[in-house]
Amino acid sequence: MDMVGGLLATTRGTFHLSRTAEILPHVANAIARAFFDQVTRASAHYAERGDDAYAGFVWPPGSREAFLGDIRAYELGSDHDVFQAAGFRVPMVYFHDYPDVTIHTNMDQPENLDATKLGRIAYMGAGIAWTLAALPQEEAGRLLDYTRAVAQERVAQAQMSGEGRDRDLASAAAVAEGNEMLASVARLWPVSVVPIGNADAKLSALARADSSDGRVAVRNPRIVGPLNVYYYNYLSEALGADRQSPRLAARSEGVLAVECFNLVDGRRSVSEIRDILSGRYSPVPLAEVSEYMDLLAKAKAITWK
């Protein structure tokens, strides 16, 4: 949780719930969505009709504002990208208000908090943590069914996105992600999981169809977390502040560059990394991934095999 519960009229921030990184699919995403949807429905019902405030997830009673928030894809911020980096690989959902016009100023005061909004967020956070830690075994089958439905919805969305090879990549990647989400349920509860499909053969065929940059990189073992954390930038330190910003860093607010580095494992080629980014996030030209990898090599963040 990062700067949550701010009073909308003061901070101008609405609530964002960000998924885990796409290369770390987990049932936590489905659980978070279930709690978010429940709070949103109850909040809208209370705001529209008025009834028992506690049944409408309003603490303390009094506010009639509907809960303003949404579910986002992976967003960089705070520890969300640090612990999901390749050196740690901890799946996390990220709670944060955005924007917050008072953050890191002398106007960042307790009076800016909205007790109603904070209560709803506390409920979601506690519910997600309790479900992951202590959901009774007899409820695991229902969670598995719900997770399968969420995964299949993402597959359907991928099948309707883009065209040609990029759509095929997105579709196959969505199946692979769905299977990983289901597998994470089985790691937490003894349930039998049936995959939603087999994407391995299709992904292999797609990789063979475009392998024009077959170089394989090895990550510098001294770098465990991401390259850019708060006020530190590894590339600026290694190459100088006047270095040219890579085109990949401008895509998806920097997410693709972070995930590109996370995918370096000494086995994947540059073309394979490009395909994973395109399938799990959005289409990206191979030239931009190759350019960024060359920059990482120049900065000694990676070495070529």
Coordinates of N, CA and C in Angstrom, one line a residue, residues 47-198:
A47 N -24.3 4.5 -2.3 CA -24.3 5.9 -2.8 C -25.6 6.2 -3.5
E48 N -26.1 5.2 -4.2 CA -27.3 5.4 -5.0 C -28.6 5.4 -4.2
R49 N -28.6 4.5 -3.2 CA -29.9 4.2 -2.5 C -29.9 4.5 -1.0
G50 N -28.7 4.4 -0.4 CA -28.6 4.6 1.0 C -29.2 3.5 1.7
D51 N -28.5 2.9 2.7 CA -29.0 1.8 3.5 C -28.0 1.7 4.7
D52 N -27.9 0.5 5.2 CA -26.9 0.3 6.3 C -25.5 0.6 5.9
A53 N -24.9 1.6 6.5 CA -23.6 2.0 6.1 C -22.5 0.9 6.2
Y54 N -22.6 0.1 7.2 CA -21.7 -1.0 7.4 C -21.8 -2.1 6.3
A55 N -23.1 -2.3 5.9 CA -23.3 -3.3 4.8 C -22.8 -2.7 3.5
G56 N -22.7 -1.4 3.4 CA -22.1 -0.7 2.2 C -20.6 -0.4 2.4
F57 N -20.0 -1.0 3.3 CA -18.5 -0.9 3.5 C -18.2 0.6 3.6
V58 N -18.8 1.3 4.5 CA -18.6 2.7 4.8 C -18.2 2.8 6.3
W59 N -17.0 3.2 6.6 CA -16.6 3.4 8.0 C -15.9 4.8 8.1
P60 N -16.4 5.6 9.0 CA -17.6 5.6 9.7 C -18.8 6.0 8.8
P61 N -20.0 5.8 9.3 CA -21.1 6.2 8.4 C -21.1 7.7 8.2
G62 N -21.6 8.1 7.1 CA -21.7 9.5 6.8 C -21.4 9.9 5.3
S63 N -20.4 9.3 4.7 CA -20.1 9.6 3.3 C -21.1 8.9 2.4
R64 N -21.5 9.7 1.4 CA -22.4 9.1 0.4 C -21.7 9.0 -1.0
E65 N -20.4 9.3 -1.0 CA -19.6 9.2 -2.3 C -19.4 7.7 -2.7
A66 N -19.6 7.4 -3.9 CA -19.2 6.1 -4.4 C -17.7 5.9 -4.4
F67 N -17.3 4.7 -4.3 CA -15.9 4.4 -4.3 C -15.3 4.6 -5.7
L68 N -14.3 5.5 -5.8 CA -13.7 5.8 -7.1 C -12.4 5.1 -7.2
G69 N -12.3 4.1 -8.1 CA -11.0 3.4 -8.2 C -11.1 2.5 -9.4
D70 N -10.0 1.9 -9.8 CA -10.0 0.9 -10.9 C -8.8 0.0 -10.7
I71 N -8.9 -1.1 -11.5 CA -7.9 -2.1 -11.6 C -6.9 -1.9 -12.7
R72 N -5.7 -1.8 -12.5 CA -4.7 -1.5 -13.5 C -3.8 -2.7 -13.8
A73 N -3.1 -2.6 -15.0 CA -2.1 -3.5 -15.3 C -0.9 -3.2 -14.4
Y74 N 0.2 -3.9 -14.5 CA 1.4 -3.7 -13.7 C 1.9 -2.2 -13.8
E75 N 2.0 -1.6 -12.7 CA 2.5 -0.2 -12.7 C 3.7 -0.1 -11.8
L76 N 4.7 0.7 -12.2 CA 5.9 0.9 -11.4 C 5.6 1.8 -10.3
G77 N 6.2 1.5 -9.1 CA 6.1 2.4 -8.0 C 6.4 1.8 -6.7
S78 N 7.1 2.5 -5.8 CA 7.4 2.1 -4.5 C 8.1 0.7 -4.5
D79 N 7.7 -0.2 -3.7 CA 8.3 -1.6 -3.6 C 7.7 -2.5 -4.7
H80 N 6.7 -2.0 -5.4 CA 6.0 -2.9 -6.3 C 6.9 -3.5 -7.4
D81 N 7.8 -2.6 -7.9 CA 8.7 -3.1 -8.9 C 10.0 -3.7 -8.3
V82 N 10.4 -3.3 -7.1 CA 11.6 -3.8 -6.5 C 11.5 -5.3 -6.2
F83 N 10.5 -5.7 -5.5 CA 10.4 -7.1 -5.1 C 9.9 -8.0 -6.2
Q84 N 9.4 -7.5 -7.3 CA 9.0 -8.3 -8.4 C 10.2 -8.4 -9.4
A85 N 11.3 -7.8 -9.1 CA 12.5 -7.8 -10.0 C 13.0 -9.3 -10.0
A86 N 13.8 -9.6 -11.1 CA 14.2 -11.0 -11.3 C 15.0 -11.5 -10.1
G87 N 15.7 -10.7 -9.3 CA 16.4 -11.2 -8.2 C 15.6 -11.6 -7.0
F88 N 14.3 -11.2 -7.0 CA 13.4 -11.5 -5.8 C 12.2 -12.4 -6.3
R89 N 11.5 -11.9 -7.3 CA 10.4 -12.6 -7.9 C 9.3 -12.9 -6.9
V90 N 8.8 -11.8 -6.2 CA 7.7 -11.9 -5.3 C 6.5 -11.3 -5.9
P91 N 5.5 -12.1 -6.2 CA 4.3 -11.5 -6.8 C 3.6 -10.5 -5.8
M92 N 3.2 -9.4 -6.3 CA 2.6 -8.4 -5.4 C 1.5 -7.7 -6.1
V93 N 0.4 -7.3 -5.4 CA -0.6 -6.4 -5.9 C -0.3 -5.1 -5.2
Y94 N -0.5 -4.0 -6.0 CA -0.1 -2.7 -5.5 C -1.3 -1.7 -5.3
F95 N -1.5 -1.3 -4.1 CA -2.5 -0.3 -3.7 C -1.9 1.1 -3.7
H96 N -2.5 2.0 -4.5 CA -2.0 3.4 -4.4 C -3.0 4.4 -4.9
D97 N -3.0 5.6 -4.4 CA -3.8 6.7 -4.9 C -2.9 7.4 -5.9
Y98 N -3.6 7.9 -7.0 CA -2.9 8.7 -7.9 C -3.9 9.6 -8.6
P99 N -3.5 10.9 -8.9 CA -2.2 11.5 -8.3 C -2.4 11.9 -6.9
D100 N -1.4 12.4 -6.3 CA -1.5 12.9 -4.9 C -0.7 14.2 -5.0
V101 N -1.4 15.3 -5.0 CA -0.7 16.6 -5.2 C 0.0 17.1 -4.0
T102 N -0.2 16.5 -2.8 CA 0.4 16.9 -1.6 C 1.6 16.1 -1.2
I103 N 1.9 15.0 -1.9 CA 2.9 14.0 -1.5 C 4.3 14.7 -1.5
H104 N 5.1 14.4 -0.4 CA 6.4 14.9 -0.2 C 6.5 16.4 -0.1
T105 N 5.4 17.0 0.4 CA 5.3 18.4 0.7 C 4.9 18.6 2.2
N106 N 5.0 19.8 2.7 CA 4.5 20.1 4.0 C 3.0 20.1 4.1
M107 N 2.3 19.9 3.0 CA 0.8 19.8 3.0 C 0.4 18.4 3.1
D108 N 1.3 17.4 3.2 CA 0.9 16.0 3.3 C 0.6 15.8 4.8
Q109 N -0.7 16.0 5.2 CA -1.1 16.0 6.6 C -2.2 14.9 6.8
P110 N -2.3 14.4 8.1 CA -3.3 13.4 8.4 C -4.7 13.9 8.1
E111 N -4.9 15.2 8.0 CA -6.3 15.8 7.7 C -6.7 15.5 6.3
N112 N -5.7 15.0 5.4 CA -6.0 14.7 4.0 C -6.6 13.3 3.9
L113 N -6.7 12.6 5.0 CA -7.2 11.2 4.9 C -8.7 11.2 4.9
D114 N -9.3 10.3 4.1 CA -10.8 10.1 4.1 C -11.0 8.7 4.8
A115 N -11.6 8.8 6.0 CA -11.8 7.6 6.8 C -12.6 6.6 6.1
T116 N -13.6 7.0 5.3 CA -14.5 6.1 4.6 C -13.6 5.3 3.6
K117 N -12.9 6.1 2.8 CA -12.1 5.4 1.7 C -11.0 4.5 2.3
L118 N -10.4 5.0 3.4 CA -9.4 4.2 4.1 C -9.9 2.9 4.7
G119 N -11.2 3.0 5.2 CA -11.8 1.8 5.7 C -12.0 0.8 4.6
R120 N -12.5 1.2 3.4 CA -12.7 0.3 2.3 C -11.4 -0.4 1.9
I121 N -10.4 0.4 1.8 CA -9.1 -0.1 1.4 C -8.5 -1.1 2.4
A122 N -8.7 -0.8 3.7 CA -8.2 -1.7 4.8 C -8.9 -3.0 4.7
Y123 N -10.2 -2.9 4.4 CA -11.0 -4.2 4.2 C -10.5 -5.0 3.1
M124 N -10.2 -4.4 1.9 CA -9.7 -5.2 0.8 C -8.3 -5.8 1.1
G125 N -7.4 -5.0 1.7 CA -6.1 -5.4 2.1 C -6.1 -6.6 3.0
A126 N -6.9 -6.5 4.1 CA -7.1 -7.6 5.0 C -7.7 -8.8 4.4
G127 N -8.7 -8.6 3.6 CA -9.4 -9.7 2.9 C -8.4 -10.5 2.0
I128 N -7.6 -9.8 1.2 CA -6.7 -10.5 0.3 C -5.7 -11.2 1.1
A129 N -5.1 -10.6 2.2 CA -4.1 -11.3 3.0 C -4.7 -12.5 3.7
W130 N -5.9 -12.4 4.2 CA -6.5 -13.5 4.9 C -6.8 -14.6 4.0
T131 N -7.3 -14.3 2.8 CA -7.6 -15.4 1.8 C -6.3 -16.2 1.4
L132 N -5.3 -15.5 1.2 CA -4.0 -16.1 0.8 C -3.4 -17.0 2.0
A133 N -3.6 -16.5 3.2 CA -3.0 -17.1 4.3 C -3.9 -18.2 5.0
A134 N -5.2 -18.1 4.9 CA -6.0 -18.9 5.7 C -7.3 -19.4 5.1
L135 N -7.5 -19.3 3.8 CA -8.7 -19.7 3.2 C -9.0 -21.2 3.6
P136 N -10.1 -21.6 4.1 CA -10.4 -23.0 4.4 C -10.3 -23.9 3.2
Q137 N -9.8 -25.1 3.3 CA -9.7 -26.0 2.2 C -11.0 -26.2 1.5
E138 N -12.1 -26.2 2.2 CA -13.4 -26.4 1.5 C -13.8 -25.3 0.6
E139 N -13.2 -24.1 0.7 CA -13.4 -23.0 -0.2 C -12.5 -23.0 -1.4
A140 N -11.4 -23.8 -1.4 CA -10.4 -23.7 -2.4 C -11.0 -24.0 -3.8
G141 N -11.9 -24.9 -3.9 CA -12.5 -25.2 -5.2 C -13.2 -24.1 -5.8
R142 N -13.9 -23.3 -5.0 CA -14.6 -22.1 -5.5 C -13.6 -21.0 -6.0
L143 N -12.5 -20.9 -5.2 CA -11.5 -20.0 -5.6 C -10.8 -20.4 -7.0
L144 N -10.6 -21.7 -7.1 CA -10.1 -22.2 -8.3 C -11.0 -21.9 -9.5
D145 N -12.3 -22.1 -9.3 CA -13.3 -21.8 -10.4 C -13.3 -20.4 -10.8
Y146 N -13.2 -19.5 -9.8 CA -13.2 -18.1 -10.0 C -11.9 -17.7 -10.8
T147 N -10.8 -18.2 -10.3 CA -9.5 -17.9 -11.0 C -9.5 -18.4 -12.5
R148 N -10.1 -19.5 -12.7 CA -10.3 -20.0 -14.1 C -11.1 -19.0 -14.9
A149 N -12.2 -18.5 -14.4 CA -13.0 -17.6 -15.1 C -12.3 -16.3 -15.4
V150 N -11.5 -15.8 -14.5 CA -10.7 -14.6 -14.7 C -9.7 -14.9 -15.8
A151 N -9.0 -16.0 -15.7 CA -8.0 -16.4 -16.8 C -8.7 -16.5 -18.1
Q152 N -9.8 -17.1 -18.2 CA -10.5 -17.3 -19.5 C -10.9 -15.9 -20.1
E153 N -11.3 -15.0 -19.2 CA -11.7 -13.7 -19.7 C -10.5 -13.0 -20.3
R154 N -9.4 -13.1 -19.7 CA -8.2 -12.5 -20.2 C -7.8 -13.1 -21.6
V155 N -8.0 -14.4 -21.7 CA -7.7 -15.1 -23.0 C -8.6 -14.5 -24.1
A156 N -9.9 -14.4 -23.7 CA -10.9 -13.8 -24.7 C -10.5 -12.4 -25.1
Q157 N -10.1 -11.6 -24.2 CA -9.7 -10.2 -24.5 C -8.5 -10.2 -25.4
A158 N -7.5 -11.1 -25.2 CA -6.3 -11.2 -26.0 C -6.7 -11.6 -27.4
Q159 N -7.6 -12.5 -27.5 CA -8.0 -13.0 -28.9 C -8.7 -11.9 -29.7
M160 N -9.1 -10.9 -29.0 CA -9.8 -9.8 -29.8 C -8.9 -8.6 -30.0
S161 N -7.6 -8.7 -29.5 CA -6.7 -7.6 -29.6 C -5.7 -7.7 -30.7
G162 N -5.4 -6.6 -31.4 CA -4.4 -6.6 -32.4 C -4.8 -7.4 -33.6
E163 N -3.7 -7.8 -34.3 CA -4.0 -8.6 -35.5 C -2.7 -9.4 -35.8
G164 N -2.8 -10.4 -36.6 CA -1.6 -11.2 -37.1 C -0.8 -11.8 -36.0
R165 N 0.5 -11.7 -36.2 CA 1.4 -12.4 -35.2 C 1.3 -11.8 -33.8
D166 N 1.1 -10.5 -33.7 CA 1.0 -9.9 -32.4 C -0.2 -10.4 -31.6
R167 N -1.3 -10.6 -32.3 CA -2.5 -11.2 -31.7 C -2.3 -12.6 -31.3
D168 N -1.6 -13.4 -32.1 CA -1.3 -14.8 -31.8 C -0.4 -14.8 -30.5
L169 N 0.6 -13.9 -30.4 CA 1.4 -13.9 -29.3 C 0.6 -13.5 -28.0
A170 N -0.3 -12.5 -28.1 CA -1.1 -12.2 -27.0 C -2.0 -13.3 -26.5
S171 N -2.6 -14.0 -27.5 CA -3.5 -15.1 -27.2 C -2.8 -16.2 -26.5
A172 N -1.6 -16.6 -27.0 CA -0.8 -17.7 -26.4 C -0.3 -17.3 -25.1
A173 N 0.1 -16.1 -24.9 CA 0.7 -15.6 -23.7 C -0.4 -15.6 -22.6
A174 N -1.7 -15.2 -23.0 CA -2.8 -15.2 -22.0 C -3.1 -16.6 -21.5
V175 N -3.0 -17.6 -22.4 CA -3.2 -19.0 -22.0 C -2.1 -19.4 -21.0
A176 N -0.9 -19.1 -21.3 CA 0.2 -19.4 -20.4 C 0.1 -18.8 -19.1
E177 N -0.3 -17.5 -19.1 CA -0.5 -16.8 -17.8 C -1.6 -17.4 -17.0
G178 N -2.7 -17.7 -17.7 CA -3.8 -18.4 -17.0 C -3.4 -19.7 -16.3
N179 N -2.6 -20.5 -17.0 CA -2.2 -21.7 -16.4 C -1.3 -21.5 -15.2
E180 N -0.5 -20.4 -15.3 CA 0.4 -20.1 -14.1 C -0.4 -19.6 -13.0
M181 N -1.5 -18.9 -13.2 CA -2.4 -18.5 -12.1 C -3.0 -19.7 -11.5
L182 N -3.5 -20.6 -12.3 CA -4.1 -21.8 -11.7 C -3.1 -22.6 -10.9
A183 N -1.9 -22.7 -11.4 CA -0.8 -23.5 -10.7 C -0.5 -22.8 -9.4
S184 N -0.6 -21.5 -9.3 CA -0.4 -20.8 -8.0 C -1.4 -21.2 -7.0
V185 N -2.7 -21.5 -7.4 CA -3.7 -22.0 -6.5 C -3.3 -23.3 -5.9
A186 N -2.8 -24.2 -6.8 CA -2.4 -25.5 -6.4 C -1.2 -25.5 -5.5
R187 N -0.4 -24.5 -5.6 CA 0.8 -24.4 -4.6 C 0.3 -24.1 -3.2
L188 N -0.8 -23.4 -3.1 CA -1.3 -22.9 -1.8 C -2.3 -23.9 -1.2
W189 N -3.1 -24.6 -2.0 CA -4.1 -25.5 -1.5 C -4.0 -26.8 -2.4
P190 N -4.3 -27.9 -1.8 CA -4.2 -29.2 -2.5 C -5.4 -29.4 -3.4
V191 N -5.4 -28.8 -4.6 CA -6.5 -29.0 -5.5 C -6.0 -29.5 -6.8
S192 N -6.8 -30.1 -7.6 CA -6.4 -30.6 -8.9 C -6.7 -29.6 -9.9
V193 N -5.7 -29.3 -10.7 CA -5.8 -28.2 -11.7 C -5.8 -28.7 -13.1
V194 N -6.8 -28.4 -13.9 CA -6.8 -28.7 -15.3 C -6.4 -27.5 -16.1
P195 N -5.4 -27.5 -16.9 CA -5.0 -26.3 -17.6 C -6.1 -25.8 -18.6
I196 N -6.1 -24.5 -18.9 CA -7.1 -23.9 -19.8 C -6.7 -24.1 -21.2
G197 N -5.5 -24.6 -21.5 CA -5.0 -24.9 -22.8 C -3.5 -25.1 -22.8
N198 N -3.0 -25.4 -24.0 CA -1.5 -25.6 -24.1 C -1.0 -24.6 -25.1

